[in-house]
Coordinates of C-alpha atoms in Angstrom, one line a residue:
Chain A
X1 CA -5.5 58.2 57.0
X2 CA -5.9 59.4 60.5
X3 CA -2.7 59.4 62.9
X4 CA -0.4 61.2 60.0
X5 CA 2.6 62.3 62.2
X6 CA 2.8 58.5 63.9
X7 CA 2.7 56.8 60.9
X8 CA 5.6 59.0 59.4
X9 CA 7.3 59.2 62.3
X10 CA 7.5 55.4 62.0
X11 CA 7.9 55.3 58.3
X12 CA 11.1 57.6 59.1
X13 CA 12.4 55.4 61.6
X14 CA 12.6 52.2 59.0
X15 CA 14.5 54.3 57.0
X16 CA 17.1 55.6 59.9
X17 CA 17.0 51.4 60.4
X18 CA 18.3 51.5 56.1
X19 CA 20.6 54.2 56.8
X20 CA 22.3 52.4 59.8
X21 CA 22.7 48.9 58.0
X22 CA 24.6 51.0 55.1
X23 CA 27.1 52.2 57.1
X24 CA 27.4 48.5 58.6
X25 CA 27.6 47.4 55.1
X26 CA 29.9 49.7 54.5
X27 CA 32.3 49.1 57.4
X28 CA 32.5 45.0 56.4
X29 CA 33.5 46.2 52.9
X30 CA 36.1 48.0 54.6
X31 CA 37.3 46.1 56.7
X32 CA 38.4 43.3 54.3
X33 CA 39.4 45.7 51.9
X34 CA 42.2 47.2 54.0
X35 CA 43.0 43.5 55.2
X36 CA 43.6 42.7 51.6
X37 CA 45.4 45.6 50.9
X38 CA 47.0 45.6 54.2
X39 CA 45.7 48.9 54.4
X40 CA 46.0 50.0 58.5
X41 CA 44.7 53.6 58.1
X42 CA 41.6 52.7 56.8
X43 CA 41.4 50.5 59.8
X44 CA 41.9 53.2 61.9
X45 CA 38.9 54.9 60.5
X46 CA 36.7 51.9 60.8
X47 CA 37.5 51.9 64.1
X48 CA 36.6 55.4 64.6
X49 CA 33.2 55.1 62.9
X50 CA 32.3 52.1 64.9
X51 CA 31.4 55.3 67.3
X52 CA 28.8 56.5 64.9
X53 CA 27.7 53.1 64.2
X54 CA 27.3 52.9 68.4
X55 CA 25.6 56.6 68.6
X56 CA 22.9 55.8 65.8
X57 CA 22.0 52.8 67.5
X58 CA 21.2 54.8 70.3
X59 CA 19.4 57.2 69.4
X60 CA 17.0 55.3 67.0
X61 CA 16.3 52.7 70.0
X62 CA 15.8 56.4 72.0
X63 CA 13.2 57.1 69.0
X64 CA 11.5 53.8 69.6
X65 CA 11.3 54.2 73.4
X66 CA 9.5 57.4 72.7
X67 CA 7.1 56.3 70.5
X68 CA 6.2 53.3 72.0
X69 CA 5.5 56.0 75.7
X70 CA 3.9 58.2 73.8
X71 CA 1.8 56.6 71.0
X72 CA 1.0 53.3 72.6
X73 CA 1.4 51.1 69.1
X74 CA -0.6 47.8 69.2
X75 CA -0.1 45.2 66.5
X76 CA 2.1 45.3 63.7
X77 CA 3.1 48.8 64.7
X78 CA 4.3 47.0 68.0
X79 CA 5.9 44.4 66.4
X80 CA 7.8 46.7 64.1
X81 CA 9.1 48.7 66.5
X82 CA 10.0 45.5 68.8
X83 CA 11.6 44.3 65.8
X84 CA 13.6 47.6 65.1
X85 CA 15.1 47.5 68.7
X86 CA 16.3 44.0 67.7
X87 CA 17.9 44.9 64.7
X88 CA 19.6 47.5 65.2
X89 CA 21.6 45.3 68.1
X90 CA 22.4 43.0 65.6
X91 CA 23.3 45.5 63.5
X92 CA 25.6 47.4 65.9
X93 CA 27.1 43.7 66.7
X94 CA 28.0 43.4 63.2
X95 CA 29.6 46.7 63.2
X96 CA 31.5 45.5 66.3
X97 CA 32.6 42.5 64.0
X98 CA 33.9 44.8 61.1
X99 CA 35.8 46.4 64.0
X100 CA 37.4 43.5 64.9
X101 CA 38.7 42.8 61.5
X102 CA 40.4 46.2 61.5
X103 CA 41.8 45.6 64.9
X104 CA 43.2 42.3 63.6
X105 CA 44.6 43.9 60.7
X106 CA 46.3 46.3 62.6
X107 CA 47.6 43.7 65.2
X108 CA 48.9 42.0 62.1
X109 CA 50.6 45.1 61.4
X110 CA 53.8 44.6 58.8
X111 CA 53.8 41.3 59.0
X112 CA 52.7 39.9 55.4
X113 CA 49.7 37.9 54.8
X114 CA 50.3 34.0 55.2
X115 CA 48.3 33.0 52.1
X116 CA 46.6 35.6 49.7
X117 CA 42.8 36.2 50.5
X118 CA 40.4 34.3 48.2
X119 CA 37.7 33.0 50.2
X120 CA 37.5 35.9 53.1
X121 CA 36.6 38.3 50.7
X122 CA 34.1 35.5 49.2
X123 CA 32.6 35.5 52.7
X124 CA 32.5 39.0 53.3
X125 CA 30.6 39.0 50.1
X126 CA 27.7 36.9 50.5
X127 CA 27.3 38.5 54.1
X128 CA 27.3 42.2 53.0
X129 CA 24.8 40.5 50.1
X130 CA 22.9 39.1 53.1
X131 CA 22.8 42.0 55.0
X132 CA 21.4 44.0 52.1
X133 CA 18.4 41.8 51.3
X134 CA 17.9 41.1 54.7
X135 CA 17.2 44.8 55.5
X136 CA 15.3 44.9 51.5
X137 CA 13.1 42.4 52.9
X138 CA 12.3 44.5 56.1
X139 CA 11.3 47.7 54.5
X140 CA 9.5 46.0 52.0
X141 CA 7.8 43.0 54.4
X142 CA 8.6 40.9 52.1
X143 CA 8.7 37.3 54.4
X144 CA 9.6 34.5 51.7
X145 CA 12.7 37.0 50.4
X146 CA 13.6 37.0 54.4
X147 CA 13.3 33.3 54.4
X148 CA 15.4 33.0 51.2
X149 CA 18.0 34.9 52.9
X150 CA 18.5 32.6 55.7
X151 CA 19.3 30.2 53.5
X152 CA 22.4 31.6 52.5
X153 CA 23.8 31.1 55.6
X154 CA 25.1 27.5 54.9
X155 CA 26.9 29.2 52.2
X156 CA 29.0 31.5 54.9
X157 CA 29.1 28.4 57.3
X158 CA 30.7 26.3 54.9
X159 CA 33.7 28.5 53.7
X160 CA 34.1 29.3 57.5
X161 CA 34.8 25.6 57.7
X162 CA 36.6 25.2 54.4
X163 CA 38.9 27.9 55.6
X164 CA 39.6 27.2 58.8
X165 CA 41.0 23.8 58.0
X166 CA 43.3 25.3 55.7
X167 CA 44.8 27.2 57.9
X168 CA 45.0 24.3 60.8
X169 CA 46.6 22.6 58.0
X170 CA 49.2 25.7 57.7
X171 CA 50.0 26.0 61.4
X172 CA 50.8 22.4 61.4
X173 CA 53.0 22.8 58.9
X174 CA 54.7 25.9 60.4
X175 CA 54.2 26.9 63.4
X176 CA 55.9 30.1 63.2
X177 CA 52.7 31.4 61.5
X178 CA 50.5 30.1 64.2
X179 CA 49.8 33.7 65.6
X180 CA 48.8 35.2 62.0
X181 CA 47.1 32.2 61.2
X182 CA 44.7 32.4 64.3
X183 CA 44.5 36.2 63.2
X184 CA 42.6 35.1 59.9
X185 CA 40.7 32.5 61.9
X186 CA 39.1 35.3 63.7
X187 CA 38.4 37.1 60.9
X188 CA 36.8 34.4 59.7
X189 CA 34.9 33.8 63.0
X190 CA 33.5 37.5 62.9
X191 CA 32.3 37.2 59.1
X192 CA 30.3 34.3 60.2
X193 CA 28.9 36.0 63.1
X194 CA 28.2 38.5 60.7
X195 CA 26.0 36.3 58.6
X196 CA 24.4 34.5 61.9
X197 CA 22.9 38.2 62.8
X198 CA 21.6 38.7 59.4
X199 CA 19.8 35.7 60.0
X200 CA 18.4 37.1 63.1
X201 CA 17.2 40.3 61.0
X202 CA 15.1 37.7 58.4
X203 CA 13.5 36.1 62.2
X204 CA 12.4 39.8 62.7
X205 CA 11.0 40.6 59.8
X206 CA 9.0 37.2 59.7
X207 CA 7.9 37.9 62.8
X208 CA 6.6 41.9 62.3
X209 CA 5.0 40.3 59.3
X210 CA 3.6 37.7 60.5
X211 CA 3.4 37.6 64.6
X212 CA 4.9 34.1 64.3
X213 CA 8.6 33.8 66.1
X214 CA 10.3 31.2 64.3
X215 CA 14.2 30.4 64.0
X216 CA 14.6 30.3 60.2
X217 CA 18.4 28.9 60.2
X218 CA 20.2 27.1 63.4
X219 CA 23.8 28.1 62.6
X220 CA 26.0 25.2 62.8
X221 CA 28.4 27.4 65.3
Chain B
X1 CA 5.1 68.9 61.2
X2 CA 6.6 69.2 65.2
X3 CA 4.3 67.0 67.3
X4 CA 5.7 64.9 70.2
X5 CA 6.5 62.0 68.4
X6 CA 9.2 63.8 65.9
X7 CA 11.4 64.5 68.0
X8 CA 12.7 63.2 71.5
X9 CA 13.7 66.9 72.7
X10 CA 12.5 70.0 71.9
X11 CA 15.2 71.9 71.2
X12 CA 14.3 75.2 71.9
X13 CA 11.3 76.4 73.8
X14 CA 9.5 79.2 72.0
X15 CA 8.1 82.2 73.8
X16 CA 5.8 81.7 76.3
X17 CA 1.7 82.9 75.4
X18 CA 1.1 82.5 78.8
X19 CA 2.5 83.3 82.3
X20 CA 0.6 81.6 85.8
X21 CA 2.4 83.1 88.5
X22 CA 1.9 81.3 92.2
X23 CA -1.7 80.9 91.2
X24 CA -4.1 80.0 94.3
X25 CA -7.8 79.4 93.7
X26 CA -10.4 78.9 96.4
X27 CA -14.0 77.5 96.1
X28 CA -15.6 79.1 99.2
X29 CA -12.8 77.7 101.6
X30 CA -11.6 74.9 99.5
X31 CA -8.3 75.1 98.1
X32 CA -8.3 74.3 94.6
X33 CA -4.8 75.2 93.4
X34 CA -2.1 76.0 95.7
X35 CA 0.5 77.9 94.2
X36 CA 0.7 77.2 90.5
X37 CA 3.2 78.5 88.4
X38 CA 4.1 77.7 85.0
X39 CA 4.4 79.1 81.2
X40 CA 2.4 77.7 78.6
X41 CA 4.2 78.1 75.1
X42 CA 3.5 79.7 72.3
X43 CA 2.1 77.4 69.4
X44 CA 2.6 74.1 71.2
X45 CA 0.6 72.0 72.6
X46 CA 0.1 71.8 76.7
X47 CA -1.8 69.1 78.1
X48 CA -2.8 69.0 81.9
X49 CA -2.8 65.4 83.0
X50 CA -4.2 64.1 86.3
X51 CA -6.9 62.3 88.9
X52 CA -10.5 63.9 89.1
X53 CA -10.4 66.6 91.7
X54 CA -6.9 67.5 91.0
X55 CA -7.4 71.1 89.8
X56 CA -6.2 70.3 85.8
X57 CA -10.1 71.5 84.6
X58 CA -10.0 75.1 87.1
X59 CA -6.4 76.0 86.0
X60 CA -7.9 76.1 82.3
X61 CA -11.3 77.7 83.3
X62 CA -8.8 80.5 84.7
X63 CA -7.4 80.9 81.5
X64 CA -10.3 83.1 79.9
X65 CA -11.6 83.4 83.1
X66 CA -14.9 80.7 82.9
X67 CA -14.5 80.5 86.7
X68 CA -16.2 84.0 87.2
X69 CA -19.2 82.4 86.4
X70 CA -19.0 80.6 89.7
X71 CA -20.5 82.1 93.1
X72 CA -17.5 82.4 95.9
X73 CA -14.3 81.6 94.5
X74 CA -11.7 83.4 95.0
X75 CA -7.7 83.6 92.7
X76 CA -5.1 85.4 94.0
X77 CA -2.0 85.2 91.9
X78 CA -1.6 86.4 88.5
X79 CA -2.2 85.1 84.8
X80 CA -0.5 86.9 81.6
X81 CA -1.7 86.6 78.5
X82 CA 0.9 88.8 76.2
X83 CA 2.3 90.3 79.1
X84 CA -1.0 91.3 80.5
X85 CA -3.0 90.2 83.9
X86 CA -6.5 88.9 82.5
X87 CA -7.5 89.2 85.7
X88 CA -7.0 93.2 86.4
X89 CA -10.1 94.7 86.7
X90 CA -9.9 96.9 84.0
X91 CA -9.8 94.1 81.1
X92 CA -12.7 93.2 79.5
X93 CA -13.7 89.7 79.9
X94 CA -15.7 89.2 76.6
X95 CA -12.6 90.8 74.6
X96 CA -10.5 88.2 76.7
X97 CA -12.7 85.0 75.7
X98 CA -12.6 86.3 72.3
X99 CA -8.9 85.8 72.5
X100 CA -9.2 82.8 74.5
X101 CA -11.2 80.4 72.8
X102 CA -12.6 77.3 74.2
X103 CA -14.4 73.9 73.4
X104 CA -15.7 71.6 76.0
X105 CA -16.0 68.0 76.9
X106 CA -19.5 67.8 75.8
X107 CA -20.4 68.6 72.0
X108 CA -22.4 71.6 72.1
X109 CA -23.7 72.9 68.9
X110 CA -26.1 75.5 68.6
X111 CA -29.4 74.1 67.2
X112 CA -28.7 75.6 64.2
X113 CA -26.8 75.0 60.6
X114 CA -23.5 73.8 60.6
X115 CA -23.0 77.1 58.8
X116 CA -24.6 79.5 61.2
X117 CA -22.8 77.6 64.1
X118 CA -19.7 78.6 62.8
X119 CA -20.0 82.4 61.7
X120 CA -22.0 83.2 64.9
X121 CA -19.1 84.2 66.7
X122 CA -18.5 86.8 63.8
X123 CA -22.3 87.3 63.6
X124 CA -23.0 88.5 66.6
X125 CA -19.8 91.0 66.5
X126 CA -21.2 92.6 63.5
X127 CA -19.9 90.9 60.6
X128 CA -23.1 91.1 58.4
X129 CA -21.6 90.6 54.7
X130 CA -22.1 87.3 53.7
X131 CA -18.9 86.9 51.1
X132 CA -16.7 87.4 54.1
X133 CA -18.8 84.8 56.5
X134 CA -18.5 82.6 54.3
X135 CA -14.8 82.7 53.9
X136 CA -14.6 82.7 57.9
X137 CA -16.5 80.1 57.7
X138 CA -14.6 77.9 54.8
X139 CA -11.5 78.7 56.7
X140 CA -12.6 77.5 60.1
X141 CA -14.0 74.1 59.0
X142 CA -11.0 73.5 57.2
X143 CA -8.4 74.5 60.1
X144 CA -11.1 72.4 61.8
X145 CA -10.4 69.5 59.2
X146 CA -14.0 68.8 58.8
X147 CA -14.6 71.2 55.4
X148 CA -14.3 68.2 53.1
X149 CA -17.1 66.4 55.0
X150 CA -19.5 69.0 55.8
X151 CA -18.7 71.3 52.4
X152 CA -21.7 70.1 50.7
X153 CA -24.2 70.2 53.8
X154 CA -23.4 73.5 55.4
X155 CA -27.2 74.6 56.0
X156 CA -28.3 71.3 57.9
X157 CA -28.7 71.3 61.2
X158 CA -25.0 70.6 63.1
X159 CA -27.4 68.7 65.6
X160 CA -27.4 65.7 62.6
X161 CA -23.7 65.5 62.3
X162 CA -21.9 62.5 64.2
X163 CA -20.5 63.5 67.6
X164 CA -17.1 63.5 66.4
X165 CA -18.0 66.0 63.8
X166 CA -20.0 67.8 66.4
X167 CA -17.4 68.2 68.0
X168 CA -15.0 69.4 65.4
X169 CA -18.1 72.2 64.5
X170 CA -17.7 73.3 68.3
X171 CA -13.4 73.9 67.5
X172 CA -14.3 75.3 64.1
X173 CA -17.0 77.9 66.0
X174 CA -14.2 78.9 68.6
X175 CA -11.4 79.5 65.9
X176 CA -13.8 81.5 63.7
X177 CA -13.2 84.0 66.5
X178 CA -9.6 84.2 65.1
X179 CA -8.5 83.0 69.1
X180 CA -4.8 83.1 70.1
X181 CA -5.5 80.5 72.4
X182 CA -7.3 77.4 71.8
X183 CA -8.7 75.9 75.2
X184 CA -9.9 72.2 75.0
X185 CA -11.6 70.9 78.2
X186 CA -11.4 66.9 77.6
X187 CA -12.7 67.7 73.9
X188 CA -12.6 63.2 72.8
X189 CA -14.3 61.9 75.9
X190 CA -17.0 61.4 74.6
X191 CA -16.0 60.5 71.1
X192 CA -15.2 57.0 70.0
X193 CA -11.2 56.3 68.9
X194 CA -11.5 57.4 65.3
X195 CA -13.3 60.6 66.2
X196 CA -10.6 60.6 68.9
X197 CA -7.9 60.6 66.4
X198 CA -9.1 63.0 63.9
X199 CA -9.6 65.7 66.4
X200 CA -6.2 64.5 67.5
X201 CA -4.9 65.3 63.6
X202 CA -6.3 68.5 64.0
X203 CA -4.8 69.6 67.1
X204 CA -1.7 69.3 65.9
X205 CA -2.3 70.7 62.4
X206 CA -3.9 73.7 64.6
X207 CA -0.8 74.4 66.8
X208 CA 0.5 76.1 63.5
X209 CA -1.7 78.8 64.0
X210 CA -2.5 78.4 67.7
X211 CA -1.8 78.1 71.0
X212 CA -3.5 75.3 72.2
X213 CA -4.2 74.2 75.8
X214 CA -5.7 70.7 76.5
X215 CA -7.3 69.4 79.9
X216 CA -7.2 65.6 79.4
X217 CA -8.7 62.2 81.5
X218 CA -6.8 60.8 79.0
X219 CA -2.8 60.6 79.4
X220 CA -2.3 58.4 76.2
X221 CA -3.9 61.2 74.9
X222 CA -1.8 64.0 76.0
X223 CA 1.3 61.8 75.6
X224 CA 0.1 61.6 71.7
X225 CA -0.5 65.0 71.4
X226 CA 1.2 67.5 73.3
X227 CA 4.9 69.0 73.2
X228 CA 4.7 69.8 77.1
X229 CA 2.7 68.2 79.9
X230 CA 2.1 69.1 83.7
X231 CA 1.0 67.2 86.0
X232 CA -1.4 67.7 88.4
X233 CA -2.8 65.9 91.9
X234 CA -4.4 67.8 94.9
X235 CA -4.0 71.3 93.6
X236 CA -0.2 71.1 93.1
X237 CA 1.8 70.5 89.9
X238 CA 3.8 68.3 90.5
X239 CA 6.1 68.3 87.5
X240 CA 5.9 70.3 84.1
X241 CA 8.3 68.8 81.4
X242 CA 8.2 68.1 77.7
X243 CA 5.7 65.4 76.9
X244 CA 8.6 62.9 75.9
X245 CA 10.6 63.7 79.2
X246 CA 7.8 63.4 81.5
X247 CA 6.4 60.2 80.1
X248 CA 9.7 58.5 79.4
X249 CA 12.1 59.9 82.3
X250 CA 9.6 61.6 84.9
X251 CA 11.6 63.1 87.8
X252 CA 9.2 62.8 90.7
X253 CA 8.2 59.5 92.1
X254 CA 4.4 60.6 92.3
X255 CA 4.7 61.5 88.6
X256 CA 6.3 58.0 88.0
X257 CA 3.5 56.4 90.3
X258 CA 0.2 57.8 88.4
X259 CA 1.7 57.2 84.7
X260 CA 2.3 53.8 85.3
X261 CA -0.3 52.8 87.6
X262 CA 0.8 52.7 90.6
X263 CA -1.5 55.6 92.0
X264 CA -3.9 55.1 94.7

């Protein structure tokens, strides 16, 4: 194979792609785990991650702008490295998202939960599970297990709805919880983002697979 | 393996194999370069970019000193090679091509075996025993990353082989001469892109060993290759960076102007 030190240079930039979406991964874990838990020094660290999340970002769309000046890549290489630079602002939006849950946990601050956590958690869940294939599906260019993903989705859409219901049903009820409900509303908010910009990862890899640009699930927010 | 595309920075330039100090060439009257300075590293990979005429192809000619063969120029300035002035009178000019290797834009093979292309170097300096030829010439062909194609073919005629293999024959002949410096006057321009980009390979598998100096039409081609980059037009440099600085975040305008196009 001629053009060695491109192709691995390329090959090593999928995998700084892996490396970022595990930290992400990691920092929605996180972040519901010490809402659960009501855990605010772990928050504190998310929030003081976010900055690594933020600097890897950088310097792998840095890598990209490089190779793209210096080793003028034409098809799929092109469309990789197109699709890199849009996933890794998707992921550093997500990371954004996992730091808003810690700052809403720490806004929260004593105050005790209104209701315990059963079907945040179940979110984070299947978005971190979304995340993971979606980023599976990259490295491997696998485009049906992208699709597949996208479908999901609905899943994350509808226990955004389910929940937010039940707690407009809860403010109405008491109003003197109407600040920490809206705090879990967020939450809930920024887990569906979450699962909207894996979406947007399965577009990418569909379309470094295939050239075609094609929305795979219109989120119903 | 440190090329330009592993890294966005170099972050520590190594000792310089060359010194050009306020270099100034004249063809008869004609100013050629005006003033160049600038160190060429050791074991990297410098490419001189630029438009015909610009005086990229005479700075490398002054390097072993190929512009002698010239009637009327005239260099005033200096050049170092290890801390010496290849152009002091009391150096000897075929010890200092020996050193200086170089490969042109043509391939030029001897019209002889792809074996006695490579060993002549050694051949005509007295190396007569043939066990230690033919190691030279095993070695060169394979820093020359043509061994595996040419192994069983040695003794045909180099004049059969493709040009792109020609070609690598011609960088095999000049590192059989054990060079410190490998100079490469537009060495792909006439080869076709996979040629192109095995000769590419090579380059950087060579700067291991090597320093090696490239004169290039080409700047996709320097910007693939090289860890530094100057820039030439009218005789002047105008900038000298590393390869991923200079093509990403050039700092003069006219640099800017000719990388993306807008030149002339």
């Amino acid at each position: 194979m001629v053009r060695e030190a491109y192709h691995k240079a390329l090959k090593e930039l999928q995998d700084d792609v892996l490396e970022m979406g595990k930290l992400v991964s990691q920092a929605i874990q996180s972040s519901i785990e010490a809402l659960k838990t009501r855990d605010i020094e772990t928050s504190k660290e998310i929030i003081k991650k976010d900055q690594e999340i933020n600097r890897m970002r950088f310097d792998i769309e840095e890598k990209c702008i490089v190779l793209i000046a210096t080793q003028q890549p034409l098809a799929v290489d092109l469309r990789t490295l197109t699709a890199i630079l849009s996933i890794i602002t998707d992921l550093e939006r997500m990371g954004d998202h996992a730091e808003g849950n810690a700052k809403i946990n720490i806004m929260i601050g004593e105050e005790p939960l209104i209701k315990p956590l059963v079907d945040i958690p179940r979110m984070g869940e299947i978005g971190i599970a979304m995340l993971e294939k979606s980023l599976k599906a990259f490295i491997e260019r696998d485009v049906e297990a992208a699709r597949r993903v996208c479908n999901e989705d609905d899943k994350v859409d509808a226990l955004h709805d389910q929940i937010y219901h039940e707690l407009l049903l809860l403010m109405m009820n008491n109003p003197k919880i109407i600040h920490l409900a809206t705090y879990l509303t967020w939450v809930s908010h920024n887990l569906e983002r979450i699962a909207d910009r894996v979406t947007n990862i399965a577009e990418r890899t569909v379309y470094m697979v295939t050239g075609e640009m094609e929305e795979l699930n219109v989120s119903k927010y | 393996m440190r090329c330009a595309i592993s890294s966005s920075k170099l972050k520590k330039k190594s000792n310089p194999a060359v010194n050009v100090i306020d270099l100034k060439f004249y063809y008869g009257d004609n100013l050629a370069l005006n003033g160049i300075t600038l160190d060429i590293s050791e074991k990297m990979i410098t490419a001189f970019i630029g438009p015909s005429g610009c005086g990229k192809s005479t700075l490398i000619r002054c390097l072993n000193r190929m512009n002698d063969l010239i009637e009327g120029v005239r260099i005033e300035g200096c050049i170092k090679i290890a801390g010496k002035d290849i152009y002091d009178p009391a150096i000897n000019v075929t010890e200092l091509r020996k050193r200086v290797g170089m490969v042109f834009q043509k391939p030029n093979p001897f019209p002889k075996t792809i074996y006695e292309n490579v060993v002549y170097g050694p051949r005509v300096l007295g190396v007569k025993k043939k066990s230690i030829l033919d190691d030279i010439c095993e070695k060169a062909l394979t820093r020359a990353a043509l061994w595996s194609e040419v192994k069983d073919r040695l003794h045909f005629s180099a004049l059969e082989l493709s040009g792109g293999q020609q070609q690598r024959v011609c960088i095999a002949r000049a590192i059989a001469m054990e060079p410190e410096i490998v100079l490469l006057d537009e060495p792909c321009s006439a080869l076709d892109p996979i040629a192109t980009a095995k000769i590419e390979d090579m380059l950087v598998e060579l700067k291991k060993d090597y320093t090696v100096v490239i004169v290039t039409h080409n700047m996709q081609q320097a910007a693939r290759v090289s860890d530094y980059t100057g820039f030439f037009m009218m005789g002047e440099l105008v900038e000298y960076d590393e390869t991923t600085e200079l093509f990403t975040k050039p700092k003069k305008q006219r640099t800017e102007d000719y990388i993306t196009g807008r030149f002339g």
